[in-house]
Short mmCIF file of C-alpha atoms and ligand atoms in Angstrom, two decimals:
data_model
loop_
_atom_site.label_atom_id
_atom_site.label_comp_id
_atom_site.label_asym_id
_atom_site.label_seq_id
_atom_site.Cartn_x
_atom_site.Cartn_y
_atom_site.Cartn_z
CA MET A 1279 42.96 -51.65 -22.58
CA ASN A 1280 39.73 -53.55 -23.27
CA GLU A 1281 36.23 -52.11 -22.83
CA LYS A 1282 35.81 -53.41 -19.29
CA GLU A 1283 39.15 -51.98 -18.20
CA MET A 1284 38.37 -48.65 -19.86
CA TYR A 1285 35.00 -48.49 -18.09
CA GLN A 1286 36.67 -49.23 -14.73
CA ALA A 1287 39.32 -46.56 -15.33
CA LEU A 1288 36.71 -43.95 -16.29
CA LYS A 1289 34.46 -44.91 -13.40
CA GLN A 1290 37.28 -44.52 -10.90
CA LYS A 1291 38.03 -41.04 -12.19
CA LEU A 1292 34.60 -39.72 -13.12
CA GLU A 1293 31.89 -41.43 -11.11
CA ARG A 1294 31.21 -38.16 -9.25
CA VAL A 1295 30.76 -36.13 -12.44
CA VAL A 1296 29.44 -38.42 -15.22
CA PRO A 1297 26.40 -40.78 -15.02
CA ASP A 1298 27.27 -44.49 -15.06
CA VAL A 1299 25.25 -45.29 -18.18
CA GLU A 1300 27.19 -42.63 -20.08
CA LEU A 1301 30.53 -44.00 -18.88
CA ARG A 1302 29.63 -47.54 -20.06
CA TYR A 1303 28.65 -46.27 -23.51
CA LYS A 1304 31.66 -43.99 -23.90
CA ALA A 1305 34.14 -46.65 -22.74
CA GLY A 1306 33.22 -48.70 -25.85
CA LEU A 1307 33.76 -45.73 -28.17
CA ALA A 1308 37.06 -44.84 -26.53
CA VAL A 1309 38.44 -48.38 -26.93
CA GLU A 1310 37.58 -48.39 -30.64
CA ILE A 1311 39.17 -44.94 -31.12
CA ASN A 1312 42.36 -46.03 -29.35
CA ARG A 1313 42.56 -49.17 -31.52
CA LEU A 1314 42.17 -47.19 -34.74
CA LYS A 1315 44.58 -44.52 -33.51
CA LYS A 1316 47.32 -47.15 -33.25
CA GLU A 1317 46.44 -48.74 -36.59
CA LYS A 1318 46.60 -45.37 -38.39
CA ASN A 1319 49.69 -44.09 -36.55
CA ALA A 1320 47.79 -41.08 -35.19
CA VAL A 1321 48.27 -38.92 -32.13
CA ILE A 1322 45.32 -37.32 -30.33
CA LEU A 1323 45.70 -33.93 -28.66
CA GLY A 1324 42.96 -32.98 -26.18
CA HIS A 1325 42.33 -29.44 -24.96
CA ASN A 1326 41.54 -28.88 -21.28
CA TYR A 1327 37.95 -27.96 -22.27
CA MET A 1328 37.09 -31.38 -23.68
CA GLU A 1329 34.21 -33.18 -21.98
CA PRO A 1330 35.43 -35.41 -19.11
CA ALA A 1331 34.91 -38.88 -20.66
CA LEU A 1332 36.82 -37.85 -23.80
CA PHE A 1333 39.48 -35.95 -21.84
CA TYR A 1334 40.32 -38.98 -19.70
CA SER A 1335 40.17 -41.71 -22.36
CA ILE A 1336 41.66 -40.98 -25.78
CA PRO A 1337 44.17 -38.07 -25.83
CA ASP A 1338 47.88 -38.87 -25.84
CA PHE A 1339 48.45 -35.36 -24.57
CA VAL A 1340 46.16 -32.88 -22.82
CA GLY A 1341 46.79 -29.24 -22.03
CA ASP A 1342 46.20 -25.64 -23.03
CA SER A 1343 46.83 -24.13 -26.45
CA LEU A 1344 50.51 -23.51 -25.86
CA GLU A 1345 51.29 -26.95 -24.46
CA LEU A 1346 49.42 -28.64 -27.29
CA SER A 1347 51.17 -26.45 -29.90
CA ARG A 1348 54.47 -27.67 -28.50
CA LYS A 1349 53.33 -31.30 -28.62
CA ALA A 1350 52.09 -30.82 -32.17
CA ALA A 1351 55.52 -29.47 -33.14
CA GLN A 1352 57.28 -32.54 -31.72
CA THR A 1353 55.15 -35.43 -32.96
CA ASP A 1354 56.47 -38.07 -35.36
CA LYS A 1355 53.00 -39.56 -36.06
CA ASP A 1356 51.43 -39.40 -39.52
CA ILE A 1357 48.09 -38.02 -38.37
CA ILE A 1358 47.31 -35.42 -35.70
CA ILE A 1359 43.73 -35.40 -34.44
CA PHE A 1360 43.02 -32.18 -32.61
CA CYS A 1361 40.21 -32.46 -30.08
CA GLY A 1362 39.81 -28.72 -29.71
CA VAL A 1363 38.56 -25.90 -31.92
CA LYS A 1364 39.53 -24.96 -35.47
CA PHE A 1365 42.16 -22.31 -34.70
CA MET A 1366 44.02 -24.87 -32.56
CA ALA A 1367 43.99 -27.49 -35.32
CA GLU A 1368 45.20 -24.83 -37.75
CA THR A 1369 48.10 -24.06 -35.42
CA ALA A 1370 49.03 -27.75 -35.43
CA LYS A 1371 48.99 -27.67 -39.26
CA ILE A 1372 51.08 -24.49 -39.32
CA LEU A 1373 53.72 -26.31 -37.27
CA ASN A 1374 53.40 -29.61 -39.16
CA PRO A 1375 52.82 -28.93 -42.86
CA THR A 1376 53.65 -32.48 -43.94
CA LYS A 1377 51.28 -34.21 -41.51
CA THR A 1378 47.58 -34.84 -41.93
CA VAL A 1379 45.78 -32.75 -39.30
CA LEU A 1380 42.16 -33.64 -38.55
CA ILE A 1381 39.48 -31.94 -36.50
CA PRO A 1382 36.51 -34.14 -35.53
CA SER A 1383 33.89 -31.45 -36.25
CA ASP A 1384 33.93 -28.70 -38.85
CA LYS A 1385 31.62 -26.63 -36.63
CA ALA A 1386 34.09 -26.05 -33.80
CA GLY A 1387 34.72 -22.31 -34.19
CA CYS A 1388 35.41 -19.63 -31.56
CA SER A 1389 33.85 -16.22 -30.87
CA LEU A 1390 37.30 -14.67 -30.46
CA ALA A 1391 38.73 -16.09 -33.69
CA GLU A 1392 35.65 -14.95 -35.57
CA SER A 1393 35.84 -11.38 -34.21
CA ILE A 1394 38.70 -10.31 -36.49
CA THR A 1395 39.83 -10.80 -40.10
CA ALA A 1396 43.15 -10.40 -41.89
CA ASP A 1397 41.72 -7.26 -43.53
CA ASP A 1398 41.07 -5.79 -40.08
CA VAL A 1399 44.71 -6.38 -39.10
CA ARG A 1400 45.95 -4.82 -42.34
CA ALA A 1401 43.77 -1.75 -41.65
CA LEU A 1402 45.20 -1.46 -38.13
CA LYS A 1403 48.75 -1.72 -39.45
CA ALA A 1404 48.02 1.02 -41.97
CA ARG A 1405 46.52 3.21 -39.24
CA PHE A 1406 49.46 2.58 -36.84
CA PRO A 1407 52.49 1.98 -39.09
CA GLY A 1408 55.53 0.34 -37.55
CA VAL A 1409 53.72 -0.73 -34.37
CA PRO A 1410 54.35 -4.43 -33.62
CA VAL A 1411 51.32 -6.74 -33.77
CA VAL A 1412 50.73 -9.42 -31.12
CA THR A 1413 47.85 -11.81 -31.77
CA TYR A 1414 46.36 -14.24 -29.35
CA VAL A 1415 46.54 -17.83 -30.64
CA ASN A 1416 42.73 -17.80 -30.66
CA THR A 1417 42.78 -16.45 -34.24
CA TYR A 1418 42.72 -18.02 -37.69
CA ALA A 1419 45.87 -18.61 -39.73
CA ASP A 1420 45.44 -15.61 -42.04
CA VAL A 1421 45.25 -13.29 -39.02
CA LYS A 1422 48.35 -14.90 -37.48
CA ALA A 1423 50.08 -14.38 -40.83
CA GLU A 1424 49.63 -10.60 -40.48
CA SER A 1425 51.21 -10.62 -37.00
CA ASP A 1426 54.73 -10.25 -35.68
CA ILE A 1427 54.23 -12.70 -32.86
CA CYS A 1428 51.48 -14.80 -31.26
CA CYS A 1429 50.75 -15.31 -27.57
CA THR A 1430 48.58 -17.45 -25.32
CA SER A 1431 46.87 -16.44 -22.10
CA GLY A 1432 49.80 -18.10 -20.31
CA ASN A 1433 52.57 -16.04 -21.89
CA ALA A 1434 50.83 -12.85 -23.12
CA ALA A 1435 52.59 -10.48 -20.69
CA ALA A 1436 55.99 -12.09 -21.36
CA VAL A 1437 55.45 -11.76 -25.12
CA VAL A 1438 54.50 -8.08 -24.81
CA GLN A 1439 57.53 -7.38 -22.61
CA SER A 1440 59.84 -9.27 -24.99
CA LEU A 1441 59.07 -6.80 -27.77
CA LYS A 1442 60.51 -3.88 -25.79
CA ALA A 1443 58.16 -1.61 -27.75
CA ASP A 1444 56.45 1.41 -26.28
CA THR A 1445 53.25 0.86 -28.24
CA ILE A 1446 51.75 -2.52 -29.16
CA ILE A 1447 48.81 -3.70 -31.22
CA PHE A 1448 47.27 -6.57 -29.24
CA LEU A 1449 44.47 -8.60 -30.87
CA PRO A 1450 41.66 -9.60 -30.68
CA ASP A 1451 40.62 -10.25 -27.04
CA GLU A 1452 39.76 -6.96 -25.36
CA TYR A 1453 39.67 -8.40 -21.85
CA LEU A 1454 42.98 -10.22 -22.19
CA ALA A 1455 44.44 -6.97 -23.56
CA ARG A 1456 43.11 -5.01 -20.60
CA ASN A 1457 44.46 -7.59 -18.14
CA VAL A 1458 47.87 -7.60 -19.85
CA ALA A 1459 47.92 -3.79 -20.08
CA LYS A 1460 47.41 -3.66 -16.33
CA GLU A 1461 50.26 -6.09 -15.77
CA THR A 1462 52.67 -4.34 -18.13
CA GLY A 1463 51.78 -0.74 -17.24
CA LYS A 1464 50.21 0.22 -20.58
CA HIS A 1465 46.96 2.02 -21.32
CA ILE A 1466 44.30 0.89 -23.75
CA ILE A 1467 43.33 2.46 -27.04
CA ILE A 1468 40.41 1.02 -29.00
CA PRO A 1469 40.40 2.37 -32.57
CA THR A 1470 36.62 2.47 -32.76
CA SER A 1471 36.56 3.91 -36.27
CA LEU A 1472 38.13 0.68 -37.59
CA LEU A 1473 35.67 -1.65 -35.87
CA SER A 1474 32.90 -3.29 -37.83
CA PRO A 1475 29.45 -1.66 -37.37
CA HIS A 1476 28.45 -4.61 -35.16
CA PHE A 1477 31.11 -3.73 -32.58
CA ARG A 1478 30.98 0.03 -33.13
CA ASN A 1479 27.28 0.30 -32.42
CA SER A 1480 27.15 -2.17 -29.58
CA GLN A 1481 26.33 -1.17 -26.02
CA LEU A 1482 29.85 -2.24 -25.15
CA ASP A 1483 31.24 0.92 -26.71
CA ALA A 1484 29.01 3.30 -24.80
CA ASN A 1485 31.62 4.29 -22.20
CA GLU A 1486 34.70 4.12 -24.33
CA ASN A 1487 34.04 5.95 -27.54
CA ASN A 1488 36.77 8.40 -26.65
CA ASP A 1489 39.51 5.82 -26.46
CA GLU A 1490 40.82 6.58 -29.91
CA GLN A 1491 41.19 10.29 -29.20
CA LYS A 1492 43.99 9.51 -26.78
CA TRP A 1493 46.09 8.36 -29.73
CA GLY A 1494 48.81 10.86 -30.50
CA ASP A 1495 48.68 12.36 -27.01
CA GLU A 1496 50.09 9.46 -25.10
CA ARG A 1497 52.78 6.83 -25.50
CA GLY A 1498 52.81 3.42 -23.84
CA ALA A 1499 49.56 2.31 -25.42
CA MET A 1500 48.12 -1.09 -26.10
CA ILE A 1501 45.89 -0.82 -29.15
CA CYS A 1502 43.27 -3.50 -28.91
CA TRP A 1503 40.14 -4.92 -30.53
CA ARG A 1504 36.63 -5.72 -29.37
CA GLY A 1505 36.87 -9.52 -29.42
CA ARG A 1506 35.36 -11.36 -26.48
CA CYS A 1507 35.24 -14.99 -25.42
CA GLU A 1508 31.54 -15.71 -25.26
CA VAL A 1509 32.11 -18.01 -22.28
CA HIS A 1510 34.37 -15.93 -20.03
CA GLU A 1511 32.61 -12.61 -20.62
CA LYS A 1512 29.57 -14.05 -18.81
CA PHE A 1513 31.19 -14.15 -15.35
CA THR A 1514 30.50 -11.08 -13.21
CA VAL A 1515 31.78 -9.49 -10.00
CA GLN A 1516 28.30 -10.11 -8.59
CA ASP A 1517 28.82 -13.86 -9.12
CA ILE A 1518 32.01 -13.64 -7.06
CA GLN A 1519 30.35 -11.62 -4.30
CA ASN A 1520 27.50 -14.10 -4.07
CA VAL A 1521 29.86 -17.06 -3.73
CA ARG A 1522 32.08 -15.29 -1.18
CA ALA A 1523 29.02 -14.41 0.92
CA GLN A 1524 28.18 -18.09 1.14
CA PHE A 1525 31.75 -19.48 1.32
CA PRO A 1526 33.97 -16.80 2.91
CA GLU A 1527 37.15 -18.91 2.65
CA VAL A 1528 36.74 -19.89 -1.00
CA VAL A 1529 39.71 -19.33 -3.32
CA ILE A 1530 38.55 -18.02 -6.68
CA LEU A 1531 40.49 -18.52 -9.91
CA ALA A 1532 39.63 -16.63 -13.10
CA HIS A 1533 40.84 -17.01 -16.67
CA PRO A 1534 42.38 -13.81 -18.14
CA GLU A 1535 39.65 -13.81 -20.83
CA CYS A 1536 37.32 -12.68 -17.98
CA SER A 1537 36.87 -8.93 -17.51
CA PRO A 1538 39.56 -7.04 -15.54
CA GLU A 1539 36.95 -6.38 -12.84
CA VAL A 1540 36.39 -10.13 -12.46
CA THR A 1541 40.11 -11.00 -12.43
CA ALA A 1542 40.72 -8.21 -9.86
CA ALA A 1543 37.98 -9.60 -7.61
CA SER A 1544 39.47 -13.12 -7.87
CA ASP A 1545 42.40 -14.56 -5.93
CA PHE A 1546 44.33 -15.84 -8.95
CA SER A 1547 44.24 -15.36 -12.70
CA GLY A 1548 46.03 -17.59 -15.17
CA SER A 1549 45.79 -19.86 -18.19
CA THR A 1550 43.92 -23.16 -17.92
CA SER A 1551 47.16 -25.01 -17.12
CA ALA A 1552 48.21 -22.40 -14.56
CA MET A 1553 44.84 -22.81 -12.82
CA ILE A 1554 45.24 -26.60 -12.77
CA ARG A 1555 48.70 -26.26 -11.20
CA TYR A 1556 47.39 -23.73 -8.67
CA VAL A 1557 44.71 -26.14 -7.45
CA GLN A 1558 47.18 -29.03 -7.29
CA GLU A 1559 49.81 -27.09 -5.36
CA THR A 1560 47.67 -25.22 -2.82
CA LYS A 1561 45.32 -26.19 -0.02
CA ALA A 1562 42.11 -24.20 0.41
CA PRO A 1563 38.77 -25.13 1.99
CA GLN A 1564 37.02 -24.63 -1.36
CA TYR A 1565 37.95 -23.55 -4.87
CA LEU A 1566 35.83 -21.87 -7.52
CA ILE A 1567 37.14 -21.79 -11.08
CA LEU A 1568 35.66 -19.18 -13.38
CA THR A 1569 36.13 -20.88 -16.71
CA GLU A 1570 34.48 -23.31 -19.06
CA CYS A 1571 32.26 -26.01 -17.44
CA SER A 1572 34.04 -29.14 -18.65
CA MET A 1573 37.38 -27.91 -17.45
CA GLY A 1574 35.85 -27.48 -13.98
CA ASP A 1575 34.70 -31.12 -14.17
CA ASN A 1576 38.13 -32.29 -15.35
CA ILE A 1577 39.91 -30.51 -12.50
CA ALA A 1578 37.41 -31.85 -9.97
CA ALA A 1579 38.01 -35.39 -11.27
CA ALA A 1580 41.79 -35.01 -11.02
CA ASN A 1581 41.60 -33.64 -7.46
CA PRO A 1582 39.05 -35.78 -5.59
CA ASP A 1583 40.42 -34.57 -2.23
CA LYS A 1584 39.66 -30.90 -3.03
CA ASP A 1585 36.29 -29.24 -2.62
CA MET A 1586 35.45 -27.63 -5.96
CA LEU A 1587 32.42 -25.34 -6.09
CA ARG A 1588 30.49 -25.13 -9.35
CA LEU A 1589 29.33 -21.97 -11.05
CA CYS A 1590 28.73 -23.76 -14.22
CA ALA A 1591 26.36 -21.99 -16.48
CA VAL A 1592 28.59 -21.91 -19.49
CA ARG A 1593 29.73 -24.74 -21.74
CA CYS A 1594 31.64 -23.46 -24.78
CA PRO A 1595 29.33 -24.31 -27.70
CA HIS A 1596 32.35 -24.72 -29.99
CA MET A 1597 34.33 -27.10 -27.77
CA ASN A 1598 31.06 -28.94 -27.23
CA GLN A 1599 31.06 -29.90 -30.93
CA ILE A 1600 33.93 -32.32 -30.32
CA THR A 1601 32.57 -35.70 -29.26
CA LEU A 1602 33.86 -39.25 -29.05
CA GLU A 1603 31.42 -40.23 -31.83
CA ASP A 1604 32.81 -37.59 -34.19
CA THR A 1605 36.39 -38.42 -33.26
CA LEU A 1606 35.75 -42.05 -34.22
CA GLU A 1607 34.25 -40.98 -37.56
CA SER A 1608 37.15 -38.61 -38.08
CA LEU A 1609 39.61 -41.48 -37.77
CA LYS A 1610 37.53 -43.88 -39.87
CA GLN A 1611 36.90 -41.43 -42.72
CA THR A 1612 40.04 -39.25 -42.37
CA ARG A 1613 37.82 -36.19 -41.96
CA TYR A 1614 37.85 -33.14 -41.52
CA ILE A 1615 41.26 -32.36 -42.98
CA VAL A 1616 42.66 -28.99 -41.91
CA GLU A 1617 44.44 -27.10 -44.69
CA VAL A 1618 46.33 -23.81 -44.57
CA PRO A 1619 47.56 -22.27 -47.87
CA GLU A 1620 51.37 -22.45 -47.92
CA GLU A 1621 51.92 -18.71 -48.37
CA ILE A 1622 49.79 -17.96 -45.30
CA ARG A 1623 51.23 -20.88 -43.35
CA MET A 1624 54.81 -19.70 -43.78
CA ARG A 1625 54.05 -16.22 -42.44
CA ALA A 1626 51.89 -17.56 -39.60
CA PHE A 1627 54.65 -20.07 -38.76
CA LYS A 1628 57.09 -17.24 -38.02
CA ALA A 1629 54.65 -15.63 -35.56
CA VAL A 1630 53.92 -18.93 -33.82
CA GLN A 1631 57.60 -19.96 -33.72
CA ARG A 1632 58.57 -16.64 -32.15
CA MET A 1633 55.97 -17.26 -29.46
CA ILE A 1634 57.14 -20.83 -28.80
CA ALA A 1635 60.74 -19.60 -28.49
CA ILE A 1636 59.65 -17.26 -25.67
CA GLY A 1637 57.87 -20.08 -23.82
S1 LIG B 549 36.01 -20.95 -24.57
FE1 LIG B 549 35.92 -18.93 -25.53
S2 LIG B 549 37.97 -18.64 -26.40
FE2 LIG B 549 37.76 -20.83 -25.97
S3 LIG B 549 36.98 -21.72 -27.90
FE3 LIG B 549 35.18 -21.24 -26.64
S4 LIG B 549 34.57 -19.19 -27.34
FE4 LIG B 549 36.69 -19.50 -28.04
#
């Protein structure tokens, strides 16, 4: 595709969401990236949260963490460029140790991944010996390596049920844990004494300091952490009430990283891909998606016949680090190479593989 064709393709898809001048500029970058991608035998994976012009121009595959992990595991290309955040690129490396995995920016972190360390997991295992550990894929490789199995927001309940264990350690997203606990009939324990002072002393703990005392008295627990997605924690029940007052027939979709109160007040809760499918397969007067801004734009672009309301106050600052400019530099300079020490990779691989086997 030449630059003119790329511009036309982007314009057709995105003219309602991206200014024309931006589309013209980005079409040129995208054509150059696609040329280099071929020359270097690379594959580009694009997360659903990528900005619209990137999302619709350079990835060979788009999707959520789980779908992209699967694609990463199947590729025969020499280079994998992960347009997503660092924990995702690490997962691609875990599954493809012999390939070169690149991430376009070394600043693309994640508030969830940064909420927990491998030492924290070891302390939890010592405190609750023999209890299986499930970690959300939004963690770094050394945390995955301490886990029995990983999960995504799309398969978290299925992973928990697959373990057939009465008590589970589920890390690090507190809201996802609470949503999954509700679905699987478990109650939450937060071992506050093991949390870092930052979490222990936060306002968030004010109502739940007694959670740990339940340990020993009750079975069927989900022991969780205080991690939060800095994007999804911002949505409130009040937001939902305000929108429903104005649009009584609106269908509201919430990501399971939102609080249980927000998911309960919504009409549907699911992973990014599940939300995309829901919009495609249903017919409602309006939809509101409580998730990251760019994904809302990408769904709106893919469904021009649907009326998508915007409640877009929150762009993930980490996903926002990934740009077409940086992706081009990444290809030109073979930067930033993602490495995972082999000893950690092998242990993390087992946890990720177990998850992929469940689906
Ligand atoms: S949206 Fe939330 S969970 Fe996803 S990368 Fe950003 S901070 Fe992490």
